[in-house]
């Protein structure tokens, strides 16, 4: 028994020594230029939380390997979703925003506003949205709004696109575009009062560029929906953020409402 107790005591001491050595060693210090970058981003954007800042500065980290799930397999079939988001202008009039989201990387494919969202207007927006696409989506998810009934019955079949209509009062079945509406509200509509649909369309055009090319997205491993190498305007969050200290350069979006960053060349 004495021998067993001595072995147990020795094992406890070895374990305690390892813990002590780890505490004394600690984790490597964060480089000073990274700390300065974090503080600069927070100063420029007081509304950004820790997760948002981490997504901005982690663009250079290698993505984690994952097995694709069934949702990924579904989205790889080139599915899009559309829905309306309602806001109001300075005079209290309702403005309807038609948004079309690509399920694959959550790219905002189209975003336009109008006072009169009739079926003919929606049909024309679909033609405008897809006129430059080489490959049309295989299916579009939409709700059962009466405005969209002619779209599902006549317009999409003529474009060889399948319509997937969600159940009555089941917005979660169109969750991708519904989640985007939350982002649109939290990052634009909450802070801007549009004067008219023309004014809102100008804002939506810039927000779409920011959202697609600069805003980090968690489902894309902190990359924007459009990969920097595929965009005409590469994402401003520099993928080489961690490699060497340089001067940080800010690009302001929507009059300074949002920001993205690069190292100066």
mmCIF file with all atom_site columns, C-alpha atoms in Angstrom, residues 69-257:
data_model
loop_
_atom_site.group_PDB
_atom_site.id
_atom_site.type_symbol
_atom_site.label_atom_id
_atom_site.label_alt_id
_atom_site.label_comp_id
_atom_site.label_asym_id
_atom_site.label_entity_id
_atom_site.label_seq_id
_atom_site.pdbx_PDB_ins_code
_atom_site.Cartn_x
_atom_site.Cartn_y
_atom_site.Cartn_z
_atom_site.occupancy
_atom_site.B_iso_or_equiv
_atom_site.pdbx_formal_charge
_atom_site.auth_seq_id
_atom_site.auth_comp_id
_atom_site.auth_asym_id
_atom_site.auth_atom_id
_atom_site.pdbx_PDB_model_num
ATOM 1   C CA . UNK A 1 69  ? -24.704 18.758 -44.259 1.00 0.00 ? 69  UNK A CA 1
ATOM 2   C CA . UNK A 1 70  ? -28.002 18.200 -46.028 1.00 0.00 ? 70  UNK A CA 1
ATOM 3   C CA . UNK A 1 71  ? -28.727 21.943 -46.068 1.00 0.00 ? 71  UNK A CA 1
ATOM 4   C CA . UNK A 1 72  ? -25.414 22.580 -47.828 1.00 0.00 ? 72  UNK A CA 1
ATOM 5   C CA . UNK A 1 73  ? -26.292 19.916 -50.363 1.00 0.00 ? 73  UNK A CA 1
ATOM 6   C CA . UNK A 1 74  ? -29.659 21.597 -50.938 1.00 0.00 ? 74  UNK A CA 1
ATOM 7   C CA . UNK A 1 75  ? -28.123 25.038 -51.310 1.00 0.00 ? 75  UNK A CA 1
ATOM 8   C CA . UNK A 1 76  ? -25.554 23.710 -53.784 1.00 0.00 ? 76  UNK A CA 1
ATOM 9   C CA . UNK A 1 77  ? -28.480 23.149 -56.154 1.00 0.00 ? 77  UNK A CA 1
ATOM 10  C CA . UNK A 1 78  ? -28.524 26.923 -56.712 1.00 0.00 ? 78  UNK A CA 1
ATOM 11  C CA . UNK A 1 79  ? -31.610 27.877 -54.774 1.00 0.00 ? 79  UNK A CA 1
ATOM 12  C CA . UNK A 1 80  ? -32.595 31.492 -54.210 1.00 0.00 ? 80  UNK A CA 1
ATOM 13  C CA . UNK A 1 81  ? -35.261 33.054 -52.018 1.00 0.00 ? 81  UNK A CA 1
ATOM 14  C CA . UNK A 1 82  ? -37.282 36.239 -52.333 1.00 0.00 ? 82  UNK A CA 1
ATOM 15  C CA . UNK A 1 83  ? -39.507 38.217 -50.041 1.00 0.00 ? 83  UNK A CA 1
ATOM 16  C CA . UNK A 1 84  ? -40.626 41.749 -49.212 1.00 0.00 ? 84  UNK A CA 1
ATOM 17  C CA . UNK A 1 85  ? -39.425 43.926 -46.351 1.00 0.00 ? 85  UNK A CA 1
ATOM 18  C CA . UNK A 1 86  ? -41.633 46.918 -45.490 1.00 0.00 ? 86  UNK A CA 1
ATOM 19  C CA . UNK A 1 87  ? -40.334 50.245 -44.203 1.00 0.00 ? 87  UNK A CA 1
ATOM 20  C CA . UNK A 1 88  ? -41.708 53.813 -44.221 1.00 0.00 ? 88  UNK A CA 1
ATOM 21  C CA . UNK A 1 89  ? -40.504 57.062 -45.696 1.00 0.00 ? 89  UNK A CA 1
ATOM 22  C CA . UNK A 1 90  ? -40.247 60.434 -43.993 1.00 0.00 ? 90  UNK A CA 1
ATOM 23  C CA . UNK A 1 91  ? -43.971 61.068 -44.565 1.00 0.00 ? 91  UNK A CA 1
ATOM 24  C CA . UNK A 1 92  ? -45.105 57.704 -43.182 1.00 0.00 ? 92  UNK A CA 1
ATOM 25  C CA . UNK A 1 93  ? -45.819 56.078 -46.556 1.00 0.00 ? 93  UNK A CA 1
ATOM 26  C CA . UNK A 1 94  ? -45.058 52.372 -46.853 1.00 0.00 ? 94  UNK A CA 1
ATOM 27  C CA . UNK A 1 95  ? -42.140 51.395 -49.085 1.00 0.00 ? 95  UNK A CA 1
ATOM 28  C CA . UNK A 1 96  ? -41.780 47.750 -50.116 1.00 0.00 ? 96  UNK A CA 1
ATOM 29  C CA . UNK A 1 97  ? -38.286 46.300 -50.585 1.00 0.00 ? 97  UNK A CA 1
ATOM 30  C CA . UNK A 1 98  ? -37.950 43.180 -52.749 1.00 0.00 ? 98  UNK A CA 1
ATOM 31  C CA . UNK A 1 99  ? -34.884 41.166 -51.746 1.00 0.00 ? 99  UNK A CA 1
ATOM 32  C CA . UNK A 1 100 ? -33.513 38.108 -53.541 1.00 0.00 ? 100 UNK A CA 1
ATOM 33  C CA . UNK A 1 101 ? -30.933 36.049 -51.631 1.00 0.00 ? 101 UNK A CA 1
ATOM 34  C CA . UNK A 1 102 ? -28.758 33.262 -53.014 1.00 0.00 ? 102 UNK A CA 1
ATOM 35  C CA . UNK A 1 103 ? -28.802 30.359 -50.559 1.00 0.00 ? 103 UNK A CA 1
ATOM 36  C CA . UNK A 1 104 ? -25.284 29.196 -51.433 1.00 0.00 ? 104 UNK A CA 1
ATOM 37  C CA . UNK A 1 105 ? -23.134 31.912 -49.811 1.00 0.00 ? 105 UNK A CA 1
ATOM 38  C CA . UNK A 1 106 ? -26.003 34.195 -48.752 1.00 0.00 ? 106 UNK A CA 1
ATOM 39  C CA . UNK A 1 107 ? -25.209 36.726 -51.481 1.00 0.00 ? 107 UNK A CA 1
ATOM 40  C CA . UNK A 1 108 ? -27.752 39.513 -51.858 1.00 0.00 ? 108 UNK A CA 1
ATOM 41  C CA . UNK A 1 109 ? -28.564 39.095 -55.531 1.00 0.00 ? 109 UNK A CA 1
ATOM 42  C CA . UNK A 1 110 ? -31.153 41.874 -55.853 1.00 0.00 ? 110 UNK A CA 1
ATOM 43  C CA . UNK A 1 111 ? -32.651 44.596 -53.652 1.00 0.00 ? 111 UNK A CA 1
ATOM 44  C CA . UNK A 1 112 ? -35.104 47.195 -54.987 1.00 0.00 ? 112 UNK A CA 1
ATOM 45  C CA . UNK A 1 113 ? -37.777 49.386 -53.379 1.00 0.00 ? 113 UNK A CA 1
ATOM 46  C CA . UNK A 1 114 ? -41.126 50.653 -54.629 1.00 0.00 ? 114 UNK A CA 1
ATOM 47  C CA . UNK A 1 115 ? -44.375 52.170 -53.395 1.00 0.00 ? 115 UNK A CA 1
ATOM 48  C CA . UNK A 1 116 ? -46.417 49.845 -55.632 1.00 0.00 ? 116 UNK A CA 1
ATOM 49  C CA . UNK A 1 117 ? -45.250 46.205 -55.441 1.00 0.00 ? 117 UNK A CA 1
ATOM 50  C CA . UNK A 1 118 ? -47.622 44.725 -58.004 1.00 0.00 ? 118 UNK A CA 1
ATOM 51  C CA . UNK A 1 119 ? -47.095 41.465 -59.861 1.00 0.00 ? 119 UNK A CA 1
ATOM 52  C CA . UNK A 1 120 ? -45.957 43.238 -63.033 1.00 0.00 ? 120 UNK A CA 1
ATOM 53  C CA . UNK A 1 121 ? -43.332 45.170 -61.097 1.00 0.00 ? 121 UNK A CA 1
ATOM 54  C CA . UNK A 1 122 ? -42.049 41.975 -59.446 1.00 0.00 ? 122 UNK A CA 1
ATOM 55  C CA . UNK A 1 123 ? -41.902 40.217 -62.828 1.00 0.00 ? 123 UNK A CA 1
ATOM 56  C CA . UNK A 1 124 ? -39.834 43.059 -64.281 1.00 0.00 ? 124 UNK A CA 1
ATOM 57  C CA . UNK A 1 125 ? -37.486 42.984 -61.286 1.00 0.00 ? 125 UNK A CA 1
ATOM 58  C CA . UNK A 1 126 ? -36.899 39.265 -61.829 1.00 0.00 ? 126 UNK A CA 1
ATOM 59  C CA . UNK A 1 127 ? -36.059 39.892 -65.480 1.00 0.00 ? 127 UNK A CA 1
ATOM 60  C CA . UNK A 1 128 ? -33.660 42.673 -64.493 1.00 0.00 ? 128 UNK A CA 1
ATOM 61  C CA . UNK A 1 129 ? -32.094 40.571 -61.737 1.00 0.00 ? 129 UNK A CA 1
ATOM 62  C CA . UNK A 1 130 ? -31.389 37.555 -63.938 1.00 0.00 ? 130 UNK A CA 1
ATOM 63  C CA . UNK A 1 131 ? -30.623 39.151 -67.303 1.00 0.00 ? 131 UNK A CA 1
ATOM 64  C CA . UNK A 1 132 ? -26.836 38.953 -66.790 1.00 0.00 ? 132 UNK A CA 1
ATOM 65  C CA . UNK A 1 133 ? -26.732 35.506 -65.166 1.00 0.00 ? 133 UNK A CA 1
ATOM 66  C CA . UNK A 1 134 ? -25.178 32.650 -67.116 1.00 0.00 ? 134 UNK A CA 1
ATOM 67  C CA . UNK A 1 135 ? -26.906 30.067 -64.912 1.00 0.00 ? 135 UNK A CA 1
ATOM 68  C CA . UNK A 1 136 ? -30.364 30.788 -63.560 1.00 0.00 ? 136 UNK A CA 1
ATOM 69  C CA . UNK A 1 137 ? -31.358 29.381 -60.168 1.00 0.00 ? 137 UNK A CA 1
ATOM 70  C CA . UNK A 1 138 ? -33.030 25.999 -60.249 1.00 0.00 ? 138 UNK A CA 1
ATOM 71  C CA . UNK A 1 139 ? -35.658 27.096 -57.715 1.00 0.00 ? 139 UNK A CA 1
ATOM 72  C CA . UNK A 1 140 ? -36.861 30.159 -55.823 1.00 0.00 ? 140 UNK A CA 1
ATOM 73  C CA . UNK A 1 141 ? -38.411 29.971 -52.356 1.00 0.00 ? 141 UNK A CA 1
ATOM 74  C CA . UNK A 1 142 ? -41.254 32.432 -51.727 1.00 0.00 ? 142 UNK A CA 1
ATOM 75  C CA . UNK A 1 143 ? -44.269 32.906 -49.511 1.00 0.00 ? 143 UNK A CA 1
ATOM 76  C CA . UNK A 1 144 ? -47.950 32.723 -50.491 1.00 0.00 ? 144 UNK A CA 1
ATOM 77  C CA . UNK A 1 145 ? -48.582 36.448 -50.913 1.00 0.00 ? 145 UNK A CA 1
ATOM 78  C CA . UNK A 1 146 ? -51.253 37.018 -53.564 1.00 0.00 ? 146 UNK A CA 1
ATOM 79  C CA . UNK A 1 147 ? -48.863 39.345 -55.394 1.00 0.00 ? 147 UNK A CA 1
ATOM 80  C CA . UNK A 1 148 ? -46.533 36.411 -55.992 1.00 0.00 ? 148 UNK A CA 1
ATOM 81  C CA . UNK A 1 149 ? -49.190 33.993 -57.248 1.00 0.00 ? 149 UNK A CA 1
ATOM 82  C CA . UNK A 1 150 ? -48.857 35.057 -60.933 1.00 0.00 ? 150 UNK A CA 1
ATOM 83  C CA . UNK A 1 151 ? -45.067 34.947 -60.524 1.00 0.00 ? 151 UNK A CA 1
ATOM 84  C CA . UNK A 1 152 ? -45.167 31.333 -59.370 1.00 0.00 ? 152 UNK A CA 1
ATOM 85  C CA . UNK A 1 153 ? -47.769 30.302 -61.940 1.00 0.00 ? 153 UNK A CA 1
ATOM 86  C CA . UNK A 1 154 ? -46.603 32.077 -65.093 1.00 0.00 ? 154 UNK A CA 1
ATOM 87  C CA . UNK A 1 155 ? -43.316 34.007 -64.870 1.00 0.00 ? 155 UNK A CA 1
ATOM 88  C CA . UNK A 1 156 ? -40.967 31.502 -63.227 1.00 0.00 ? 156 UNK A CA 1
ATOM 89  C CA . UNK A 1 157 ? -42.103 28.499 -65.337 1.00 0.00 ? 157 UNK A CA 1
ATOM 90  C CA . UNK A 1 158 ? -41.346 30.519 -68.475 1.00 0.00 ? 158 UNK A CA 1
ATOM 91  C CA . UNK A 1 159 ? -37.838 31.081 -67.090 1.00 0.00 ? 159 UNK A CA 1
ATOM 92  C CA . UNK A 1 160 ? -37.489 27.338 -66.316 1.00 0.00 ? 160 UNK A CA 1
ATOM 93  C CA . UNK A 1 161 ? -37.280 28.093 -62.600 1.00 0.00 ? 161 UNK A CA 1
ATOM 94  C CA . UNK A 1 162 ? -39.207 26.025 -60.073 1.00 0.00 ? 162 UNK A CA 1
ATOM 95  C CA . UNK A 1 163 ? -41.177 27.923 -57.417 1.00 0.00 ? 163 UNK A CA 1
ATOM 96  C CA . UNK A 1 164 ? -41.166 26.586 -53.848 1.00 0.00 ? 164 UNK A CA 1
ATOM 97  C CA . UNK A 1 165 ? -44.046 28.151 -51.902 1.00 0.00 ? 165 UNK A CA 1
ATOM 98  C CA . UNK A 1 166 ? -43.836 27.980 -48.138 1.00 0.00 ? 166 UNK A CA 1
ATOM 99  C CA . UNK A 1 167 ? -46.766 27.066 -45.913 1.00 0.00 ? 167 UNK A CA 1
ATOM 100 C CA . UNK A 1 168 ? -49.314 29.608 -44.707 1.00 0.00 ? 168 UNK A CA 1
ATOM 101 C CA . UNK A 1 169 ? -47.998 31.698 -41.806 1.00 0.00 ? 169 UNK A CA 1
ATOM 102 C CA . UNK A 1 170 ? -44.702 29.780 -41.804 1.00 0.00 ? 170 UNK A CA 1
ATOM 103 C CA . UNK A 1 171 ? -42.009 32.454 -42.344 1.00 0.00 ? 171 UNK A CA 1
ATOM 104 C CA . UNK A 1 172 ? -39.341 30.176 -40.838 1.00 0.00 ? 172 UNK A CA 1
ATOM 105 C CA . UNK A 1 173 ? -39.599 28.051 -43.982 1.00 0.00 ? 173 UNK A CA 1
ATOM 106 C CA . UNK A 1 174 ? -38.026 31.002 -45.803 1.00 0.00 ? 174 UNK A CA 1
ATOM 107 C CA . UNK A 1 175 ? -35.465 31.539 -43.071 1.00 0.00 ? 175 UNK A CA 1
ATOM 108 C CA . UNK A 1 176 ? -32.514 32.672 -45.227 1.00 0.00 ? 176 UNK A CA 1
ATOM 109 C CA . UNK A 1 177 ? -34.220 35.797 -46.540 1.00 0.00 ? 177 UNK A CA 1
ATOM 110 C CA . UNK A 1 178 ? -35.974 36.399 -43.212 1.00 0.00 ? 178 UNK A CA 1
ATOM 111 C CA . UNK A 1 179 ? -32.581 36.416 -41.482 1.00 0.00 ? 179 UNK A CA 1
ATOM 112 C CA . UNK A 1 180 ? -31.314 38.895 -44.053 1.00 0.00 ? 180 UNK A CA 1
ATOM 113 C CA . UNK A 1 181 ? -34.264 41.167 -43.293 1.00 0.00 ? 181 UNK A CA 1
ATOM 114 C CA . UNK A 1 182 ? -33.122 41.284 -39.682 1.00 0.00 ? 182 UNK A CA 1
ATOM 115 C CA . UNK A 1 183 ? -29.627 42.277 -40.839 1.00 0.00 ? 183 UNK A CA 1
ATOM 116 C CA . UNK A 1 184 ? -31.042 44.917 -43.183 1.00 0.00 ? 184 UNK A CA 1
ATOM 117 C CA . UNK A 1 185 ? -33.116 46.375 -40.373 1.00 0.00 ? 185 UNK A CA 1
ATOM 118 C CA . UNK A 1 186 ? -30.316 46.326 -37.795 1.00 0.00 ? 186 UNK A CA 1
ATOM 119 C CA . UNK A 1 187 ? -27.589 47.676 -40.078 1.00 0.00 ? 187 UNK A CA 1
ATOM 120 C CA . UNK A 1 188 ? -29.427 50.153 -42.326 1.00 0.00 ? 188 UNK A CA 1
ATOM 121 C CA . UNK A 1 189 ? -33.139 50.834 -41.874 1.00 0.00 ? 189 UNK A CA 1
ATOM 122 C CA . UNK A 1 190 ? -32.865 51.464 -38.136 1.00 0.00 ? 190 UNK A CA 1
ATOM 123 C CA . UNK A 1 191 ? -30.473 54.373 -38.736 1.00 0.00 ? 191 UNK A CA 1
ATOM 124 C CA . UNK A 1 192 ? -31.746 55.909 -41.987 1.00 0.00 ? 192 UNK A CA 1
ATOM 125 C CA . UNK A 1 193 ? -35.087 57.533 -42.754 1.00 0.00 ? 193 UNK A CA 1
ATOM 126 C CA . UNK A 1 194 ? -35.607 57.386 -46.537 1.00 0.00 ? 194 UNK A CA 1
ATOM 127 C CA . UNK A 1 195 ? -37.094 60.431 -48.229 1.00 0.00 ? 195 UNK A CA 1
ATOM 128 C CA . UNK A 1 196 ? -38.562 58.399 -51.097 1.00 0.00 ? 196 UNK A CA 1
ATOM 129 C CA . UNK A 1 197 ? -38.200 55.105 -52.933 1.00 0.00 ? 197 UNK A CA 1
ATOM 130 C CA . UNK A 1 198 ? -35.509 56.665 -55.156 1.00 0.00 ? 198 UNK A CA 1
ATOM 131 C CA . UNK A 1 199 ? -33.508 57.704 -52.103 1.00 0.00 ? 199 UNK A CA 1
ATOM 132 C CA . UNK A 1 200 ? -33.899 54.232 -50.575 1.00 0.00 ? 200 UNK A CA 1
ATOM 133 C CA . UNK A 1 201 ? -32.829 52.537 -53.815 1.00 0.00 ? 201 UNK A CA 1
ATOM 134 C CA . UNK A 1 202 ? -29.579 54.523 -53.764 1.00 0.00 ? 202 UNK A CA 1
ATOM 135 C CA . UNK A 1 203 ? -28.936 53.335 -50.218 1.00 0.00 ? 203 UNK A CA 1
ATOM 136 C CA . UNK A 1 204 ? -29.856 49.749 -51.077 1.00 0.00 ? 204 UNK A CA 1
ATOM 137 C CA . UNK A 1 205 ? -27.422 49.738 -53.995 1.00 0.00 ? 205 UNK A CA 1
ATOM 138 C CA . UNK A 1 206 ? -24.504 50.698 -51.738 1.00 0.00 ? 206 UNK A CA 1
ATOM 139 C CA . UNK A 1 207 ? -25.655 48.396 -48.941 1.00 0.00 ? 207 UNK A CA 1
ATOM 140 C CA . UNK A 1 208 ? -25.770 45.499 -51.398 1.00 0.00 ? 208 UNK A CA 1
ATOM 141 C CA . UNK A 1 209 ? -22.174 46.163 -52.460 1.00 0.00 ? 209 UNK A CA 1
ATOM 142 C CA . UNK A 1 210 ? -21.074 46.435 -48.829 1.00 0.00 ? 210 UNK A CA 1
ATOM 143 C CA . UNK A 1 211 ? -22.983 43.311 -47.775 1.00 0.00 ? 211 UNK A CA 1
ATOM 144 C CA . UNK A 1 212 ? -21.669 41.193 -50.664 1.00 0.00 ? 212 UNK A CA 1
ATOM 145 C CA . UNK A 1 213 ? -18.034 42.310 -50.834 1.00 0.00 ? 213 UNK A CA 1
ATOM 146 C CA . UNK A 1 214 ? -17.003 43.630 -47.415 1.00 0.00 ? 214 UNK A CA 1
ATOM 147 C CA . UNK A 1 215 ? -19.269 42.439 -44.595 1.00 0.00 ? 215 UNK A CA 1
ATOM 148 C CA . UNK A 1 216 ? -17.936 39.229 -42.951 1.00 0.00 ? 216 UNK A CA 1
ATOM 149 C CA . UNK A 1 217 ? -20.447 36.378 -42.796 1.00 0.00 ? 217 UNK A CA 1
ATOM 150 C CA . UNK A 1 218 ? -20.169 33.606 -40.200 1.00 0.00 ? 218 UNK A CA 1
ATOM 151 C CA . UNK A 1 219 ? -21.468 30.877 -42.514 1.00 0.00 ? 219 UNK A CA 1
ATOM 152 C CA . UNK A 1 220 ? -18.678 31.775 -44.982 1.00 0.00 ? 220 UNK A CA 1
ATOM 153 C CA . UNK A 1 221 ? -15.853 31.439 -42.424 1.00 0.00 ? 221 UNK A CA 1
ATOM 154 C CA . UNK A 1 222 ? -15.862 35.239 -41.890 1.00 0.00 ? 222 UNK A CA 1
ATOM 155 C CA . UNK A 1 223 ? -15.541 35.919 -45.624 1.00 0.00 ? 223 UNK A CA 1
ATOM 156 C CA . UNK A 1 224 ? -18.104 38.089 -47.443 1.00 0.00 ? 224 UNK A CA 1
ATOM 157 C CA . UNK A 1 225 ? -20.691 36.335 -49.651 1.00 0.00 ? 225 UNK A CA 1
ATOM 158 C CA . UNK A 1 226 ? -18.722 37.179 -52.814 1.00 0.00 ? 226 UNK A CA 1
ATOM 159 C CA . UNK A 1 227 ? -15.156 35.942 -52.468 1.00 0.00 ? 227 UNK A CA 1
ATOM 160 C CA . UNK A 1 228 ? -12.532 38.700 -52.795 1.00 0.00 ? 228 UNK A CA 1
ATOM 161 C CA . UNK A 1 229 ? -10.904 36.992 -55.781 1.00 0.00 ? 229 UNK A CA 1
ATOM 162 C CA . UNK A 1 230 ? -14.275 36.874 -57.590 1.00 0.00 ? 230 UNK A CA 1
ATOM 163 C CA . UNK A 1 231 ? -15.363 40.470 -56.981 1.00 0.00 ? 231 UNK A CA 1
ATOM 164 C CA . UNK A 1 232 ? -14.709 43.493 -59.154 1.00 0.00 ? 232 UNK A CA 1
ATOM 165 C CA . UNK A 1 233 ? -14.299 45.414 -55.887 1.00 0.00 ? 233 UNK A CA 1
ATOM 166 C CA . UNK A 1 234 ? -12.472 43.005 -53.557 1.00 0.00 ? 234 UNK A CA 1
ATOM 167 C CA . UNK A 1 235 ? -13.563 42.872 -49.942 1.00 0.00 ? 235 UNK A CA 1
ATOM 168 C CA . UNK A 1 236 ? -11.899 45.585 -47.938 1.00 0.00 ? 236 UNK A CA 1
ATOM 169 C CA . UNK A 1 237 ? -11.181 43.339 -44.966 1.00 0.00 ? 237 UNK A CA 1
ATOM 170 C CA . UNK A 1 238 ? -7.630  42.312 -45.808 1.00 0.00 ? 238 UNK A CA 1
ATOM 171 C CA . UNK A 1 239 ? -7.043  38.502 -45.801 1.00 0.00 ? 239 UNK A CA 1
ATOM 172 C CA . UNK A 1 240 ? -3.385  39.168 -44.823 1.00 0.00 ? 240 UNK A CA 1
ATOM 173 C CA . UNK A 1 241 ? -4.481  40.987 -41.678 1.00 0.00 ? 241 UNK A CA 1
ATOM 174 C CA . UNK A 1 242 ? -2.301  38.958 -39.286 1.00 0.00 ? 242 UNK A CA 1
ATOM 175 C CA . UNK A 1 243 ? 0.869   38.584 -41.318 1.00 0.00 ? 243 UNK A CA 1
ATOM 176 C CA . UNK A 1 244 ? 2.773   41.809 -40.735 1.00 0.00 ? 244 UNK A CA 1
ATOM 177 C CA . UNK A 1 245 ? 2.200   45.179 -39.045 1.00 0.00 ? 245 UNK A CA 1
ATOM 178 C CA . UNK A 1 246 ? 1.291   48.041 -41.336 1.00 0.00 ? 246 UNK A CA 1
ATOM 179 C CA . UNK A 1 247 ? -0.865  51.131 -41.201 1.00 0.00 ? 247 UNK A CA 1
ATOM 180 C CA . UNK A 1 248 ? -4.594  50.392 -41.013 1.00 0.00 ? 248 UNK A CA 1
ATOM 181 C CA . UNK A 1 249 ? -6.790  52.042 -43.639 1.00 0.00 ? 249 UNK A CA 1
ATOM 182 C CA . UNK A 1 250 ? -10.535 52.398 -43.126 1.00 0.00 ? 250 UNK A CA 1
ATOM 183 C CA . UNK A 1 251 ? -13.170 52.399 -45.859 1.00 0.00 ? 251 UNK A CA 1
ATOM 184 C CA . UNK A 1 252 ? -16.444 53.951 -44.746 1.00 0.00 ? 252 UNK A CA 1
ATOM 185 C CA . UNK A 1 253 ? -19.744 52.627 -46.100 1.00 0.00 ? 253 UNK A CA 1
ATOM 186 C CA . UNK A 1 254 ? -23.132 54.365 -46.147 1.00 0.00 ? 254 UNK A CA 1
ATOM 187 C CA . UNK A 1 255 ? -21.756 57.645 -44.853 1.00 0.00 ? 255 UNK A CA 1
ATOM 188 C CA . UNK A 1 256 ? -19.774 55.987 -42.063 1.00 0.00 ? 256 UNK A CA 1
ATOM 189 C CA . UNK A 1 257 ? -22.583 53.740 -40.820 1.00 0.00 ? 257 UNK A CA 1
#
